[in-house]
């Protein structure tokens, strides 16, 4: 069976699990709202993303796609899409050079400029355009000592040789971006605050049906999945340290607790720390527990969480992984350059790093990058259907309002009634039945019978 | 031992469990910031509230207090406070007439007008003033067919005979109110929207350290406590229906699931419904399950949730209770007036109501009022310390800014750094240690080392 | 309302929750199998026990009853039984002298000798007869320095003054005893091993439907119930130490974990310790954690578990309680006699003991006796229905076979098919439906269609 | 990297997780107790088994090995063992013919007869010898219509052509077998009851540290692992039906509940059914729920649990799998022969079967065989270390007592002190510290300070 055939079979299974996307096809497909729209996506090229892509094309869009992580592509998903539906620039195990080349390829729609819309995850496509525009303005002036960022600049410079206004043209054409991660959204709000945001953005991450579902329930599912596939380790009885107790950390801590581990949380935020305590989890610093825990997982969205000096103090074969953000949550650079350290690759994305003095080693997953995508297959279809239905709705909104002036160069969230709609589309699959407000009850609490049911500040 | 002595002993135990309030005494006590302030509280007169009252007095305030529920007073707490610290108008088992008389007494500080500040729970003290002012303007005109509201109007009219400008004077003096319930806050926002709010209000309910703690973890504790004290029923193996899956409903559902019940949720909001499903709970309508469940608990903040026709279809000795809001979540009126129905009081706040045709009965707790306060002792001290520390901080804020013009006749929430402070004050008691951001990390994610750590829209 | 009336109302509620006992009344009542049988019970005089007593009388027995714990009697239950059904010698808060006097009274059926059957819990009725017979043989010779045991001997001696063959006559008449606790059963097996057992005994404790239900699920329910009623303490966020991880300890640890506590287990048995670890619990010694935990609960069935020196090192207001066995699990004697210690009774069965040097105190529940019976109402009806249906079946078996020679002076367990029958009687109430083996499946696994379904050594 | 090298790397990781086996090497290795012993194993040829094999060889044994399941071999584990330590006859995806050929090869030690000892899992090696002996006696007479059993007989007949006393010689040499599954043990007890057991057997399954660990915690880990690897399905929100609530079923139900599924149990045994209810699970028949559930998993050890008629009524893409026993728990024959049914292989061990009339399909894992071994890697090392340490101890016991007459042709369990020893060997790895009985406590409860701590009938 070809990779594409295999991808198609899994795509068909996933469609049954993604009622939100399939409902979008049913509701919007006939009117072809994306007719004429070019969409570039930079988002893990998995089976679930494939269903998203084919939902966009089913609504009339032309699509080009790259992944937003060097390890997250499922090659059979990419093959099926490349054969049947869209241009794909992604494979599992890209180098960083290849990764940024892919991003640039996905943005390059030929002479006519770039895409009309961007579906972003982590913000790398958005970043490339912003940096491109800056580079065109300050051609050759920029300097950086960040290895990955040098690659970005090289890619840009190479492009500018052909067309020194390439990114300005791209920016002109762009209607907007929808972004789905905490990290990417943070970048957008910073650009908005700095006044450097070049086009409208919809923050999909902060839809309740995204951040309180994908981040929480998705990670609750995919952390043990990644651990099991990478190491086969028994989780019960172990001590697991979860760094960070945001939505991702809450999902991870719940997963480890449920599997029979004893969970210790590290936090900077006293509110999240108190939430952890209320669930019976211990809250300590990494230093307190580094030598007695078995599994370490970072979920912070910050950098320098687990340093090489921490890893040196860990028990032999302690597992170190990241499910939060970039690979800089773990000090991979410090580990790789530690004098005399030895790397033993057990299998792809599972490495044992042995320190020369102690002969003791730690097991690092996915080279410090997102372990659920590197070692397993990411989040399951059902929860991704919630996230991606938000993406489709955000893309529709940007496209439909492209000439109305509704959206300025700012960051927006979707209105609550659309958030509630996304949830509603996923209830039937799980056999749920909603209660309806009576008119009398609706009046009593001053909430419309059809919703929205909560004020904007409600926390769920 | 006298009631007051017993109350004092329990007060001393509670102080050890309420580090936030004790910290307030330590931090603010020496400067006596409430010197000269008259505070009226309308809030369940429990042991925990007693610690709140004595924190207010320790900061220099004069205090008068009533309960906000006819069943929630713990008489030994009231006795200790009445003897040692403040005027108290509350006892367990008030009639509605007595209840509103108590509220009026707590607001009446004699010839000099009313209080400077109100600590409110459910909004009844605030309501009485607003209705009082209206009544003074439309003396004798108002009419209502709501039995409880007629009592309110009677109380007001009786007062006006003595001083026809009593409530106007009260309004003039009032600096503001801090309100801590979902229901009370809703009323405040409605008045703000209508332009009828007479003084500034701080919404304490929507502090994270209130609504995501007291409502959630408090109810998770006090629902089983109330059920056990009232009925001694085995929860394991039973089918429990939780009407509503907000913060209160989430706490109740978790408690019942953990105790071994099978939990079914009813919801109007598709997002909350999907959250319930992700926790393995079934989401159906009350009609679907009314005849097969054993325990029914309302948490909606709405009215007419469990009607007498539902109760007639329930299994014999099904338990019906409310932990959300007023007694109108359950159709007590329909039950009391059902032809031939027989009420058998097992013990105070535990009644079996037998229908004449089937001879089958339901067990209604606390006459449909808050069962955790009616049948048990409400939320435990530690979580109330979070809520009440918010109250103290809100009162301080209103009082300190009384002449600055900072607060208009609007509803405000406390800034996030104060919310985080409340949490931080509760970590030491539980042995937690926070991680500190490095300067470098702080720059990387653009978050101050000392917080606040999250954007305003963050949902926790 | 009189105590007896109140007890009757609660009895009627409990009957609905005790389908096993009610089924016994339906199945066996018409044939009056206990006609002519005198049954003495020594078992906590609670509402649930009242339903057991009236089941025995419904089957034709005459009954006399005492409690097996000085704090466990529910006075309204005793009142209802005393008024309506049987002679009761029990009240809440007996002295030890009164306790043993009650036991002696319950065994004394007048000139005709003692009971035909004993329902025992903890083995005190059985012990009194055995010691009585010994005492008659070694009149006045026995000596002991155990305070409680001296009381036993005094009671016996006083009785012997009236009839120096009283206990021999009692032994002659006795058909047998059914015993339902781990402690009582241990005593019986020791007497069997020593050859001193005077009559047949059925070990009801080791029916699966007793030890794996009452001990486990009963304590899971009643430990938090007792903690809440005695102290109102918030369990979430606390560190709870459970000493012992047998069936009782497993129930207690589950309850504390579910309520949001962090649980640490102490164990002597490596198998039970490994079970605790697999559930994510920490296993340490009491010394390791004595100064950092908040709640301590003994479940071992052994003595000297928490000593006064442990208590001195505990945090202020740490809670110390016992749910396992006698009050000697906690070193009450050491505590009471500690120089300068001060006892402050918060309310009955809740004492704060303050040490003179540190001014720090511990809160001891039920004076070190079973806290679920002393501070709350014991196990709920449904699970007690399982235990007590075993008791009724055991009593029937002993009585029916009283002349057949089937039972020697040994300890027996009920056959598995009766154990399965007890379970089956409780399924309908919870809406469960069993699957039936086909003839073909029955042959394939060599198990009868009607059971028993498991070999004797199966562990469930 | 070669398969053997990869296997060796994973073996080294597993050794760190298997402290019981490594302790055996340390304790017994120096004295080479298996010197001269030939051991044949028939047990899933996984990484964990590889550590077992090398423990046996480290103690002096010669070993030949085959798998006991056509899908369970991990080829890299087999390669490492074949290269370094023992003869292996196993690969992933054997045909039934190949499977039995492998078993026969593993038993054939050449002219000198068969093995001295057998390590068995499911009893197939033991069965082959017993059938071989029978066949030699009734050469050519046996007939059967079971397809797999015909293969067994063919293998035997082919062997007999070379040596018509082959199996008699094998039987003569055999010292005994240790068996570790519920199914294999059942067969042994039946042979014991029939008087047809040819050599002593030790029932390792009923060591507490096997059946209450491997069966329970192993499956709790490996059921979600298999589901995730095979289907990537989101478990949260789904309805999972677990057929059977023994140790395996308890582990599976716990795993599904913890992952956020709603769990329904089917049971024949009322005691196990009541246990399920006490955990909040619903107990119904398969017929009641077949059309509304999403995941079906059999754990019964019986046959004909999920029939093709059930599968036809299931929702589209319902998942059907077996983790209990042979592939006959699911009616694979009925499915394969259903007229017009279409099998679509998504990937190895994941098939979608589409019914011709409805076009609806079910997803069957591992062709109805053990899904945790077919779709994932079986149980993790730590819990298998418990099981396999029992195996090593049992093998040592049989071998050491081979001439003492201690073991007759019966089935034995290991004494409790060895069971406790196995547990004790696994505590240190998890950081646990045991409490020690004092002499005084030991006397009080009549339990030796060093154990065993429980009576034989104790259920844990």
XYZ file of N, CA and C in Angstrom, chain C residues 227-298:
216
model
N -14.456 13.201 59.678
C -13.578 14.381 59.706
C -14.372 15.670 59.580
N -15.329 15.658 58.656
C -16.113 16.868 58.415
C -16.982 17.216 59.624
N -17.661 16.228 60.167
C -18.541 16.537 61.296
C -17.736 16.961 62.521
N -16.567 16.359 62.706
C -15.815 16.663 63.922
C -15.063 17.973 63.801
N -14.533 18.273 62.622
C -13.596 19.399 62.538
C -13.905 20.405 61.448
N -14.773 20.080 60.513
C -15.055 20.974 59.377
C -13.800 21.332 58.590
N -12.761 20.533 58.701
C -11.498 20.905 58.054
C -11.583 20.681 56.536
N -10.959 21.558 55.785
C -10.847 21.343 54.346
C -9.829 20.242 54.110
N -10.238 19.221 53.400
C -9.336 18.089 53.165
C -8.432 18.378 51.963
N -8.960 19.052 50.957
C -8.160 19.375 49.769
C -6.927 20.170 50.168
N -5.798 19.786 49.591
C -4.557 20.502 49.831
C -3.782 20.003 51.045
N -4.431 19.201 51.858
C -3.767 18.731 53.066
C -2.927 17.472 52.777
N -2.020 17.178 53.691
C -1.258 15.932 53.644
C -1.873 14.975 54.653
N -2.339 13.830 54.155
C -2.987 12.852 55.022
C -2.117 11.602 55.096
N -1.854 11.156 56.309
C -1.082 9.930 56.514
C -2.050 8.828 56.924
N -2.079 7.774 56.145
C -2.918 6.623 56.467
C -1.985 5.508 56.915
N -2.122 5.110 58.168
C -1.275 4.047 58.709
C -1.958 2.716 58.437
N -1.391 1.942 57.532
C -1.974 0.657 57.163
C -2.719 0.760 55.853
N -2.490 -0.215 54.959
C -3.129 -0.185 53.640
C -3.792 -1.533 53.353
N -4.529 -2.010 54.374
C -5.410 -3.162 54.150
C -6.714 -2.662 53.552
N -7.797 -3.419 53.716
C -9.066 -2.983 53.117
C -9.513 -1.639 53.683
N -9.421 -1.489 55.000
C -9.815 -0.221 55.620
C -8.899 0.905 55.144
N -7.609 0.661 55.178
C -6.654 1.680 54.741
C -6.841 2.052 53.283
N -7.148 1.076 52.450
C -7.382 1.370 51.027
C -8.587 2.301 50.866
N -9.643 2.024 51.618
C -10.811 2.897 51.550
C -10.482 4.307 52.035
N -9.740 4.381 53.104
C -9.406 5.694 53.675
C -8.494 6.481 52.740
N -7.488 5.818 52.193
C -6.557 6.502 51.297
C -7.294 6.991 50.056
N -8.186 6.155 49.521
C -8.962 6.568 48.351
C -9.795 7.801 48.670
N -10.422 7.802 49.829
C -11.272 8.931 50.203
C -10.467 10.215 50.301
N -9.320 10.145 50.925
C -8.509 11.355 51.115
C -7.963 11.834 49.768
N -7.517 10.890 48.938
C -6.995 11.271 47.616
C -8.094 11.951 46.797
N -9.268 11.355 46.816
C -10.365 11.889 46.023
C -10.811 13.259 46.490
N -10.660 13.496 47.786
C -11.055 14.801 48.310
C -9.978 15.851 48.082
N -8.863 15.464 47.443
C -7.844 16.455 47.097
C -6.681 16.537 48.064
N -6.588 15.567 48.971
C -5.424 15.538 49.854
C -4.268 14.829 49.141
N -3.074 15.077 49.603
C -1.903 14.285 49.212
C -1.739 13.208 50.260
N -1.684 11.960 49.839
C -1.765 10.840 50.782
C -0.420 10.129 50.896
N -0.023 9.891 52.116
C 1.170 9.101 52.404
C 0.732 7.901 53.229
N 1.232 6.726 52.848
C 0.839 5.487 53.504
C 2.023 4.951 54.307
N 1.740 4.389 55.495
C 2.758 3.607 56.189
C 2.316 2.149 56.184
N 3.253 1.231 55.975
C 2.912 -0.185 55.875
C 4.057 -1.045 56.378
N 3.709 -2.217 56.873
C 4.727 -3.217 57.193
C 4.819 -4.263 56.090
N 3.751 -4.415 55.325
C 3.636 -5.509 54.353
C 4.069 -4.996 52.976
N 5.105 -5.576 52.381
C 5.590 -5.058 51.094
C 4.572 -5.164 49.963
N 3.689 -6.143 50.023
C 2.698 -6.272 48.946
C 1.711 -5.105 49.008
N 1.185 -4.851 50.184
C 0.259 -3.726 50.321
C 0.974 -2.413 50.000
N 2.241 -2.317 50.387
C 3.005 -1.104 50.081
C 3.109 -0.904 48.570
N 3.357 -1.986 47.856
C 3.484 -1.867 46.397
C 2.138 -1.513 45.761
N 1.065 -2.018 46.346
C -0.266 -1.591 45.861
C -0.464 -0.089 46.024
N -0.054 0.426 47.168
C -0.198 1.868 47.403
C 0.600 2.653 46.365
N 1.807 2.207 46.090
C 2.647 2.902 45.108
C 1.991 2.902 43.730
N 1.383 1.792 43.368
C 0.749 1.697 42.045
C -0.435 2.660 41.913
N -0.967 3.113 43.042
C -2.038 4.108 43.015
C -1.504 5.531 43.140
N -0.176 5.674 43.074
C 0.395 7.016 43.113
C 0.591 7.559 44.521
N 0.462 6.699 45.526
C 0.635 7.146 46.906
C 2.092 6.954 47.325
N 2.539 7.795 48.221
C 3.897 7.690 48.724
C 3.887 6.732 49.913
N 4.918 5.920 50.049
C 5.013 5.001 51.180
C 6.255 5.358 51.985
N 6.031 5.804 53.192
C 7.140 6.209 54.059
C 6.841 5.736 55.478
N 7.751 6.004 56.393
C 7.458 5.687 57.794
C 6.849 6.914 58.471
N 6.196 6.667 59.576
C 5.566 7.765 60.304
C 6.611 8.799 60.723
N 7.769 8.333 61.099
C 8.830 9.250 61.530
C 9.217 10.224 60.411
N 9.202 9.727 59.173
C 9.593 10.570 58.038
C 8.686 11.786 57.865
N 7.434 11.643 58.215
C 6.440 12.634 57.806
C 5.683 13.269 58.967
N 6.054 12.891 60.174
C 5.209 13.265 61.308
C 5.093 14.781 61.470
N 6.122 15.505 61.072
C 6.091 16.946 61.324
C 5.520 17.748 60.160
N 5.176 17.094 59.054
C 4.681 17.864 57.912
C 3.263 17.506 57.480
N 2.656 16.521 58.116
C 1.316 16.112 57.688
C 0.244 16.811 58.526
N -0.978 16.804 57.990
C -2.082 17.513 58.627
C -3.101 16.577 59.268
N -3.244 15.390 58.667
C -4.260 14.445 59.126
C -3.587 13.082 59.260
N -3.788 12.426 60.391
C -3.233 11.101 60.638
C -4.382 10.151 60.973
N -4.434 9.012 60.309
C -5.528 8.072 60.560
C -4.977 6.663 60.639
N -5.241 5.978 61.712
C -4.746 4.610 61.873
C -5.803 3.596 61.429
